[in-house]
XYZ file of C-alpha atoms in Angstrom:
582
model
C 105.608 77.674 222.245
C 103.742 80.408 220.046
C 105.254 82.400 218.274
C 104.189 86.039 218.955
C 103.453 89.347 216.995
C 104.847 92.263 218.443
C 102.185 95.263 218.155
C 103.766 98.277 216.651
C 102.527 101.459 218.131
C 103.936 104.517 215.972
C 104.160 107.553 217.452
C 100.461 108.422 216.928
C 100.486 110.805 219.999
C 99.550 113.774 218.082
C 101.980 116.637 218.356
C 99.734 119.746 218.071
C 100.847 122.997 218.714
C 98.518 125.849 218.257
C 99.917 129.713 218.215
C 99.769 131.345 221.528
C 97.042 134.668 221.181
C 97.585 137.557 223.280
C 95.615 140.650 223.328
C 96.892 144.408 224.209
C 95.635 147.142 225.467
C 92.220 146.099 226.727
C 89.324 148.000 227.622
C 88.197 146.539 230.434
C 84.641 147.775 231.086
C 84.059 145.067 227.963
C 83.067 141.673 228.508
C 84.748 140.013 226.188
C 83.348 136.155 227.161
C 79.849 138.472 226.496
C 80.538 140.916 223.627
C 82.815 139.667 221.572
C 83.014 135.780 219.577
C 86.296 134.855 220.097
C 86.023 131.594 218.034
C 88.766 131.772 215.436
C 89.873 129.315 212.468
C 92.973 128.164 212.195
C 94.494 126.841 209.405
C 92.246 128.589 206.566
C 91.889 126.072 204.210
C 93.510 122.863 204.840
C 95.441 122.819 208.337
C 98.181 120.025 209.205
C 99.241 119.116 212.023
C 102.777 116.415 212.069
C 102.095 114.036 214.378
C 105.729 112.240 213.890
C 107.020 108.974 212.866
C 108.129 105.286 214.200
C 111.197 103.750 214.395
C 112.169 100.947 211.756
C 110.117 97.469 212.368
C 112.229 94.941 211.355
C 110.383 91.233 210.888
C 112.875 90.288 213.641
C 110.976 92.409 215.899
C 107.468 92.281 214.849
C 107.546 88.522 214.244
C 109.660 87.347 217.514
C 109.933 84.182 217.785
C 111.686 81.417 220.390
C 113.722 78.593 220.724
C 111.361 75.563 219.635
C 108.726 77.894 218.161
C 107.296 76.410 214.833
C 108.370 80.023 212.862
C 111.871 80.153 212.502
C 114.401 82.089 210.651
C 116.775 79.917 208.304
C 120.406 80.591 210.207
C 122.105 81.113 206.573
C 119.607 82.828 204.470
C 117.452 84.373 206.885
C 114.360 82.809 205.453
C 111.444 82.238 208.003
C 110.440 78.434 207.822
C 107.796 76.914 209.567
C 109.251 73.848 210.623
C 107.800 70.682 212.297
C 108.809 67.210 212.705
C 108.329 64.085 214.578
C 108.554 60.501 214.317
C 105.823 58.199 212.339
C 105.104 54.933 214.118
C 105.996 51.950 211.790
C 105.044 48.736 213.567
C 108.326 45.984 212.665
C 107.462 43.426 209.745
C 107.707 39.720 210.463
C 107.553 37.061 207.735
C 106.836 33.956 209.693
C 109.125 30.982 209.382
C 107.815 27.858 206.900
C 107.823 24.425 208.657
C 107.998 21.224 205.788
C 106.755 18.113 207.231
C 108.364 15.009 206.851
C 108.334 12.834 204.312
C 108.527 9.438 203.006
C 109.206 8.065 199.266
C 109.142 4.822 198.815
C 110.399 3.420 195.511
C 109.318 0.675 194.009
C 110.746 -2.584 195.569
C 112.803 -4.950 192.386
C 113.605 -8.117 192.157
C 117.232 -8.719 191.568
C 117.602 -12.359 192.088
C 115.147 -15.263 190.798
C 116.791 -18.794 191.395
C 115.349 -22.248 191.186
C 118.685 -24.337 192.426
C 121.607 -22.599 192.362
C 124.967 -22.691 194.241
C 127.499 -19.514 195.157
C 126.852 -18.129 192.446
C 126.800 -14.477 191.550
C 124.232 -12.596 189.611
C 123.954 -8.707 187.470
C 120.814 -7.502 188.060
C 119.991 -3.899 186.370
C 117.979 -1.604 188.729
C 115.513 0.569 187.627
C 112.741 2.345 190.068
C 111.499 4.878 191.112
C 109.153 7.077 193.530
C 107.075 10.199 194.417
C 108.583 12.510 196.490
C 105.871 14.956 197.930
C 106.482 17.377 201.060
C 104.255 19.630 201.922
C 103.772 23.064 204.708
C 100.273 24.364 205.934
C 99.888 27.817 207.247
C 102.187 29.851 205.215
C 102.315 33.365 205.387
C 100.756 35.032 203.467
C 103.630 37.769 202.675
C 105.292 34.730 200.561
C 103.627 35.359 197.107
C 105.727 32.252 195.279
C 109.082 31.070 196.347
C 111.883 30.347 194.052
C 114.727 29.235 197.282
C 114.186 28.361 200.869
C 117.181 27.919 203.054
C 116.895 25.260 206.003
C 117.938 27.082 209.338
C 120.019 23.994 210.120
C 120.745 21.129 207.491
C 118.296 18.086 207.761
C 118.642 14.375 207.168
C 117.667 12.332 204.244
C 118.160 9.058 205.021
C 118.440 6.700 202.317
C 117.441 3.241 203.010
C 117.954 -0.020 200.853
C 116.380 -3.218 202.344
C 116.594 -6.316 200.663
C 113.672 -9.044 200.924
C 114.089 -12.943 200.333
C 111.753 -15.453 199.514
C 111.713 -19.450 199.809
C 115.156 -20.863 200.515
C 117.263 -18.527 198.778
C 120.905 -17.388 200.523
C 123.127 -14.845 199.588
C 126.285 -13.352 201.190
C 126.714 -10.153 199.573
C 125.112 -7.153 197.410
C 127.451 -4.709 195.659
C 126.403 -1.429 193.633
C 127.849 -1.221 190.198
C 127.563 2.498 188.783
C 123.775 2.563 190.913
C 122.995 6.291 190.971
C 120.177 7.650 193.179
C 118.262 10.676 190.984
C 116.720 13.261 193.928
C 114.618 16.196 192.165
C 117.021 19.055 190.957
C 116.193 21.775 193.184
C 116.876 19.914 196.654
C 120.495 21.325 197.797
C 122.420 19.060 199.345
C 125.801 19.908 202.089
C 128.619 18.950 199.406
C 130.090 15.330 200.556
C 131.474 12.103 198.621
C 129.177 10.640 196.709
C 127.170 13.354 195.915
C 127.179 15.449 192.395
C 124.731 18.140 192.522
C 121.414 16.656 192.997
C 122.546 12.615 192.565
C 124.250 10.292 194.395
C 126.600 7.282 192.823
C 127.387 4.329 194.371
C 129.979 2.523 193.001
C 131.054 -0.416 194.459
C 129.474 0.290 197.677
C 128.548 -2.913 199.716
C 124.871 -2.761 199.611
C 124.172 -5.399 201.992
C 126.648 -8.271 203.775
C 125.072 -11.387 205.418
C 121.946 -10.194 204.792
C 121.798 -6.444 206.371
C 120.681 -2.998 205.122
C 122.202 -0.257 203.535
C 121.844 3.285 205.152
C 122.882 6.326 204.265
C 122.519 10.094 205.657
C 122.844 12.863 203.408
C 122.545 16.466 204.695
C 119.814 18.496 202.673
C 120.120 22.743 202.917
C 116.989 23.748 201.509
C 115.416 23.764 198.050
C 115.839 26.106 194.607
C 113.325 26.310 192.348
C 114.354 29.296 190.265
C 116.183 32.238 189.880
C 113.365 34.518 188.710
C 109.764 35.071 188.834
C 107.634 32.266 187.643
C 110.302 29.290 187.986
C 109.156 29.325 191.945
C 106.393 27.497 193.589
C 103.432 28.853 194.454
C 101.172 28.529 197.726
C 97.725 27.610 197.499
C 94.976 28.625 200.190
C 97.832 28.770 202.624
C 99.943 25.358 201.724
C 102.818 24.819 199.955
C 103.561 21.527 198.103
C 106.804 20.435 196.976
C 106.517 17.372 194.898
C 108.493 15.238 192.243
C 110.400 11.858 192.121
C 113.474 9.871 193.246
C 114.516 7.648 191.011
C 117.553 4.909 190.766
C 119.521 3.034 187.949
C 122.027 0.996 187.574
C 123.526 -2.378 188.639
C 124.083 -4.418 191.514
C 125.552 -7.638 191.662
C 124.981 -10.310 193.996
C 126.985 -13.239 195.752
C 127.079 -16.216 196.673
C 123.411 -16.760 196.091
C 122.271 -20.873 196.483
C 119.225 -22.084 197.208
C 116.216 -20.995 195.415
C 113.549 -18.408 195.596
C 113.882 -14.566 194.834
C 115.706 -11.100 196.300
C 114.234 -7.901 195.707
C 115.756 -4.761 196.450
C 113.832 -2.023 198.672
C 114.612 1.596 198.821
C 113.188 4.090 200.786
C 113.742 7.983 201.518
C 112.897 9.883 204.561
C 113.610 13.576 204.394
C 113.443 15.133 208.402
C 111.237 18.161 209.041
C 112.796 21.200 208.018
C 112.414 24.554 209.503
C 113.192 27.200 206.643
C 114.411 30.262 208.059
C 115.405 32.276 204.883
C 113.775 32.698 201.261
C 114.211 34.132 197.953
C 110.835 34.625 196.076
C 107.913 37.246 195.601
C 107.436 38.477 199.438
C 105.054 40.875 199.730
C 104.973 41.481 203.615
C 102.305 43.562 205.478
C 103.853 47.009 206.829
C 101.095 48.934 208.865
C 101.768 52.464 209.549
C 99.791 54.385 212.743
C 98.177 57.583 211.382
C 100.455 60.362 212.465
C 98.996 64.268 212.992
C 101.253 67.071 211.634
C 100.257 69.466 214.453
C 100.642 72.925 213.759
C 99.472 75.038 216.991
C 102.448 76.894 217.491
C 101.641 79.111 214.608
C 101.853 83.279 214.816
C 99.402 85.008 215.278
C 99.314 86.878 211.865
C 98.697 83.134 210.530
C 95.810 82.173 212.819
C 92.987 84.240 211.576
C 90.057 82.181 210.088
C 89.842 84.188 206.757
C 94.296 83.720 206.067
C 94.681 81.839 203.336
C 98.018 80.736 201.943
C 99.017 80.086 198.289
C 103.210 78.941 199.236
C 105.170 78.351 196.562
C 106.794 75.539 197.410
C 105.887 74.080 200.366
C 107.851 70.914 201.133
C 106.975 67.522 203.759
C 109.853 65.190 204.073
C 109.590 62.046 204.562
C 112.260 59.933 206.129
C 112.669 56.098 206.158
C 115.210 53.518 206.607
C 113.760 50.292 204.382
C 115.144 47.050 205.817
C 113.799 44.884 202.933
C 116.292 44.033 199.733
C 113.038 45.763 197.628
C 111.200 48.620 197.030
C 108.716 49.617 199.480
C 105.845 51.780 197.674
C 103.901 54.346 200.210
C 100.701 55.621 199.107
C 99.672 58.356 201.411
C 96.615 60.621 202.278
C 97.160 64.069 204.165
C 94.415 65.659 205.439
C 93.739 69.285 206.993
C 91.624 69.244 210.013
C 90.559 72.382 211.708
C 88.530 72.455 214.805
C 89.020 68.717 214.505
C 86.985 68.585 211.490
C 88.166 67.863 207.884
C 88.944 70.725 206.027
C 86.240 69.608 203.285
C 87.986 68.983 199.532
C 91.582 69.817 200.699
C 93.213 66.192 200.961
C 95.819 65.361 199.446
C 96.830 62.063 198.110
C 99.802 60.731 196.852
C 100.126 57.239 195.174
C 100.813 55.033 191.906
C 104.466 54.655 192.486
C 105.179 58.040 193.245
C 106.882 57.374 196.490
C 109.872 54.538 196.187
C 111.652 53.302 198.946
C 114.678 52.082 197.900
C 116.865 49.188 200.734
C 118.229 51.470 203.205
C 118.009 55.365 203.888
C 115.551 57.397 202.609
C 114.714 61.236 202.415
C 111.352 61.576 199.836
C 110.578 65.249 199.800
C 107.191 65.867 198.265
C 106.671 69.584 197.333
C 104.765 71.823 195.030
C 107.526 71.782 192.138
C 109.305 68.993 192.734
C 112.352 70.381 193.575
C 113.634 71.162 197.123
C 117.069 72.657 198.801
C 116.692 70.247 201.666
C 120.194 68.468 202.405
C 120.706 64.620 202.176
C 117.410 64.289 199.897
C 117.348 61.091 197.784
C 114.378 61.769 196.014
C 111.859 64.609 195.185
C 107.924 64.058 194.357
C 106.243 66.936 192.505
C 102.777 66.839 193.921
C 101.305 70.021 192.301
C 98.044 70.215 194.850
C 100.209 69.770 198.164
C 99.183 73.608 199.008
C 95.891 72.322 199.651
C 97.084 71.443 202.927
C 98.192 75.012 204.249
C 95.784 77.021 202.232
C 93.143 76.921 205.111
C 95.834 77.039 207.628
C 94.639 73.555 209.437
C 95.402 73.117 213.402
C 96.940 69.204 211.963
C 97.691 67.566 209.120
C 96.382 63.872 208.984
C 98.524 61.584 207.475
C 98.125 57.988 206.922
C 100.809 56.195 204.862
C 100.279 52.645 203.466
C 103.773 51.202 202.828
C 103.251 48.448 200.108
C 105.791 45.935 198.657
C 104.282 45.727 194.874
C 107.539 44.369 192.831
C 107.388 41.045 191.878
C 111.015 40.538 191.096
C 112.893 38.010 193.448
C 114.416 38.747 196.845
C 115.820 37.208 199.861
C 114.194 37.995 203.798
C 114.798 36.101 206.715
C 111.526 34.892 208.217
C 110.802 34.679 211.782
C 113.280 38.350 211.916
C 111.842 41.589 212.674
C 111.999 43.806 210.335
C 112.138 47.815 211.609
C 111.465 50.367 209.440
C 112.562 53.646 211.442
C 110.564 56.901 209.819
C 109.721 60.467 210.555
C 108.131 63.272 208.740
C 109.407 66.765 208.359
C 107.849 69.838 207.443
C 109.465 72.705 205.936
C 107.497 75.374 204.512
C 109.419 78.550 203.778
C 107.071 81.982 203.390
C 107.480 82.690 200.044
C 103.999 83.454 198.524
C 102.239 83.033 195.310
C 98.986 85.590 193.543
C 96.024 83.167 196.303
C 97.564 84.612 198.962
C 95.767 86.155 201.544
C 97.145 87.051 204.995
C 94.805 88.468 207.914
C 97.171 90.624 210.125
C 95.121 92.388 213.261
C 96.753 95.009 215.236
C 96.148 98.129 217.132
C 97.077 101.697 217.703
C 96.501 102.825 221.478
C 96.381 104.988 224.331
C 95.686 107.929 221.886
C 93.612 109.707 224.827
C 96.334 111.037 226.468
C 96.800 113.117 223.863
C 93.882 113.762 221.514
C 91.646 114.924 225.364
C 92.736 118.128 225.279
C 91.408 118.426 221.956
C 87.523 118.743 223.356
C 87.547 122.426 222.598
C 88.035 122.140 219.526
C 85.392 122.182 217.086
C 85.679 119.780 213.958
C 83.472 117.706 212.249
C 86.104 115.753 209.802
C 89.667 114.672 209.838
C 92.644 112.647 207.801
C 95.345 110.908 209.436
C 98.130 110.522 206.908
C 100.569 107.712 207.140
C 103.242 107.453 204.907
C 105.307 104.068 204.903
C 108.552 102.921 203.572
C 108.021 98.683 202.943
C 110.630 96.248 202.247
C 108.904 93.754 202.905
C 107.385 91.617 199.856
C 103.947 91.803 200.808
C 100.799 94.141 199.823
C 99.123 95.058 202.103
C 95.552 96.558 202.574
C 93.586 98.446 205.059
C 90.006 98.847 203.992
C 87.506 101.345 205.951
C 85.292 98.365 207.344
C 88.200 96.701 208.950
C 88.749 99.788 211.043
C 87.303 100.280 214.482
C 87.257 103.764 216.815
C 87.426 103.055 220.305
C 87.539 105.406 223.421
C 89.133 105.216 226.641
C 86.726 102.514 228.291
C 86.568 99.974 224.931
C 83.898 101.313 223.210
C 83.229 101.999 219.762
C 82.914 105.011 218.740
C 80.210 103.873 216.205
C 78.953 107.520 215.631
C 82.021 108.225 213.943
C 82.210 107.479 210.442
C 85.246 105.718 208.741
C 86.182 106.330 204.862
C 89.417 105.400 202.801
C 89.564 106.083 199.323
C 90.764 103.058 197.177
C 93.554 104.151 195.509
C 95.059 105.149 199.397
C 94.113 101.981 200.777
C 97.241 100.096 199.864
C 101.117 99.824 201.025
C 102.792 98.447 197.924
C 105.170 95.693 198.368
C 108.761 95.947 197.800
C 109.371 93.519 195.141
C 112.465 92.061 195.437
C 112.170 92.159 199.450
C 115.131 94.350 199.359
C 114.042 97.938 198.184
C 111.585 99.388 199.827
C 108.323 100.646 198.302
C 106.590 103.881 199.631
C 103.268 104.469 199.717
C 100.568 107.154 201.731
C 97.452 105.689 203.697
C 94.640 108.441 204.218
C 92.015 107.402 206.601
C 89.107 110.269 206.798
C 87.260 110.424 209.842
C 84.138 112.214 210.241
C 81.245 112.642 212.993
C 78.554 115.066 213.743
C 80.122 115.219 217.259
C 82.489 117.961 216.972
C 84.604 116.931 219.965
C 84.975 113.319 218.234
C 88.795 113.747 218.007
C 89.253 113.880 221.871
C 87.133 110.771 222.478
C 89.348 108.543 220.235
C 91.629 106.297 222.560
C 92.472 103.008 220.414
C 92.224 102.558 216.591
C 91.957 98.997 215.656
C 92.824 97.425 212.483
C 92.585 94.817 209.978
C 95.456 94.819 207.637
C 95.343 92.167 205.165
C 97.878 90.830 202.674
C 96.966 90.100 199.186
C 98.256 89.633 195.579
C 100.544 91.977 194.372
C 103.669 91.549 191.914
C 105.983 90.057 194.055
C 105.515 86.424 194.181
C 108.125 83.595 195.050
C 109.738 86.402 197.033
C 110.705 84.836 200.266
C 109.786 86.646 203.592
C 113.028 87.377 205.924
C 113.667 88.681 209.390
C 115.872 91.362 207.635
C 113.127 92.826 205.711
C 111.466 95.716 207.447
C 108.473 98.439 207.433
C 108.900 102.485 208.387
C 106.289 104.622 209.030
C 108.304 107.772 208.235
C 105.455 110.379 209.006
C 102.040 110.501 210.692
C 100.073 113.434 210.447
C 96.598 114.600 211.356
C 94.749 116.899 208.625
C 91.443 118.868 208.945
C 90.330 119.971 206.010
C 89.044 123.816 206.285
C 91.259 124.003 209.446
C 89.881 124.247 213.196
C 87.904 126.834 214.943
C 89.008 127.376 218.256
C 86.940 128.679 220.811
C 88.862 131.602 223.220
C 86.057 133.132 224.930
């Protein structure tokens, strides 16, 4: 809805009372309408005429507004606001999930037995291999900057595998582990189970192999940490991530009853399952897209509308609100733009950037206002962005703004990939009308229907006139009334161009009240002049252009309390009237 401006029509309906002349004792073989000029002045010198006054104009009155209008009074202070907000369309994040392919190390086979004739006997053989462990992931997001954990979404199987190979005639019965310990790389986590301290595994007289079988054994792997902080992580390249290093064993074994001849060698081998990871800790810089949101401000009032209003607010404040799913700071660089007519308001955008606006994990209120300070409740953070008037100055029909949320930090955190991320967010404008010295305020209005009582004025025979208005203003705005912005219209709509407008400059002005409390009196003297000397009884409608502008009151906030009087109106011909009684 609009919000509308109530026209004030004073009592302008112009009181005038002349005396009533009677004449005695008559002769009546005289003619008077013939003989005798029965124009006479009234008034001598300077004759005034009260006109009367209007009732007190509150803001409440002259500024009404409604339910869901854009102007509205504050319900505490009384403060008008205009007020607009809406919801900014944040489409969810998504990290993808990382899939590692499986892989195979094989160590290097050893020979653990060499015999040339031997019977049940048992050998110590020390055991020393090892191999490269490499697993690798294509097609990693690219929101994963370098990861320093990644958490499997269900544990996977390493399966350690020890095969034993004979050659010639050779027999055995049994192969035992004495103090063997299996090395894995340090930052593979394993599900806690016997056997296994941190990243190693010790077999201790384990049966390795009995009449000549393998050994087997599944461990349960939960993902991998690298580091704790940045730089200790790995880091994709073009898209793949490779996870390499070595497995390793040491120890003894000993073997029975070996006869025969010929050699044993001992085989191990490690396959690791693919692993779906599910949840990291690293650099993640995800991509947040924002749509473009307009700030549209067509429910103005009138007296805010006109294209030469220009506003200098003193602290005009845009909230913005955001709940930030991510464990990090989310950055938002934004540009706001005017638009007016749908075109750009040229050299009036606004931008905001280079940290400025923080998102802190969870809620978020960022106000971002002329002084960096703002009464808004629940605000977690104020931006002082000195040029934001820019915006409102050339009051725009919407406000473009396009936000770029950005995750910059490089400090470790955890996100769950393959989750949705939403990042709920709305913008709120809240501008209250207090005014700064660049204001300038366009207010158009009208006073009408003066016919009805300036028509019987066609006798009379003038060629100038004053109307005098004297006003009481509480209101914290100067206003001014300058002779061009006047226009003299009669009954049918026409202007009365042969009539000739003139206001001196010192009585062009209603001072302000400065403190929007007291009011602040001041006298406006229009002159109006023709060569017509029936002009006065062809005036129906005065138009005007009233116009705020600087005056001493500044930061003084406009109310619905504050008011305007016209306490007297009064019409003053200079030289007084001739009236014509023939």
């Amino acid at each position: 809805m609009m919000c509308k401006v109530k026209k004030m029509y004073p009592l302008w309906g112009f009181l005038l009372s002349f005396p009533l002349w009677t004449v005695s004792c008559v002769d009546n073989k005289y003619d008077l309408d013939k003989d005798i000029d029965m124009t006479v002045n009234v008034g001598g010198e300077h004759l005034t005429i009260p006109a009367g006054s209007s009732d007190t104009a509150y803001l409440s009155k002259i500024i009404e507004v409604e339910e869901g209008d854009i102007l509205q009074p504050d319900a505490a202070t009384r403060v008008y606001h205009l007020t607009k907000k809406d919801d900014i369309d944040v489409k969810p994040t998504t990290v993808e999930e990382v899939t590692i392919d499986e892989t195979t190390t094989n160590l290097s086979s050893i020979e653990i037995v060499n015999a040339t004739s031997l019977t049940d006997e048992e050998v110590l053989a020390p055991v020393t291999t090892s191999g490269d462990f490499e697993a690798k992931s294509n097609n990693i997001d690219e929101a994963l900057k370098e990861l320093g954990a990644l958490h499997a979404k269900a544990p996977v199987d390493l399966i350690l595998t020890i095969d034993f190979q004979k050659e010639q005639s050779l027999n055995f019965t049994r192969v035992q582990a004495n103090k063997l310990k299996i090395v894995f790389p340090d930052y593979i986590v394993f599900k806690a189970e016997e056997g296994i301290q941190g990243h190693e595994l010790i077999l201790d007289g384990q049966v390795l192999s009995e009449n000549g079988k393998s050994y087997s054994r599944t461990l349960k792997v939960e993902g991998y940490e690298f580091g704790e902080n940045t730089g200790f992580g790995k880091e994709p390249v073009n898209g793949t991530l490779t996870i390499d290093g070595k497995i390793s064993m040491e120890g003894d074994v000993v073997t029975s009853g070996v006869s025969g001849s010929g050699t044993l060698s001992l085989v191990p081998t490690a396959v690791l399952g693919e692993m779906t990871i599910n949840s990291v800790r690293g650099v993640i810089q995800p991509k947040i897209e924002a749509e473009a949101t307009k700030i549209e401000l067509n429910d103005l009032p009138d007296f805010l509308k006109d294209e030469e209003t220009r506003l200098d607010i003193t602290n005009p404040v845009i909230l913005l609100r955001a709940d930030n799913p991510l464990a990090t700071p989310v950055e938002i660089d934004a540009v706001l733009t005017p638009l007016k007519n749908n075109t750009v308001v040229t050299g009036k955008s606004v931008e905001v950037g280079n940290g400025d606006i923080v998102l802190v994990p969870g809620a978020n209120v960022i106000a971002l206002s002329r002084t960096g300070e703002s009464s808004v409740d629940g605000v977690t953070d104020n931006v002082k962005v000195e040029d934001i008037n820019n915006l409102l100055e050339i009051i725009p029909d919407d406000i473009e703004v396009k936000l770029k949320p950005v995750v910059r930090k490089k400090d470790y955190y955890t996100a769950k990939l393959g989750w949705s991320y939403e990042m709920p967010s709305s913008y709120e404008v809240d501008v209250p009308l207090s005014f700064e010295q660049g204001l300038n305020i366009v207010y158009n209005d009208s006073v009408q229907d003066l016919n009805k009582d300036l028509k019987d004025l066609d006798k009379v025979s003038l060629k100038k006139a004053n109307v005098l208005v004297t006003v009481d203003n509480a209101i914290p705005l100067k206003l001014q009334l300058k002779p061009e912005n006047v226009l003299i219209k009669d009954v049918y709509g026409n202007e009365l161009s042969a009539v000739k407008k003139t206001i001196e400059e010192d009585k062009q002005y209603v001072a302000e009240s400065t403190d929007g409390e007291k009011p602040a009196t001041s006298e406006l003297v229009l002159s109006l002049t023709s060569d017509d000397t029936a002009f006065l009884s062809k005036i129906d409608r005065i138009c005007f252009k009233i116009t705020a502008v600087p005056g001493s009151a500044t930061g003084v906030p406009l109310k619905d309390t504050q008011w305007l009087k016209v306490t007297s109106i009064k019409l003053s011909v200079p030289g007084g009237v001739n009236v014509d009684l023939n």
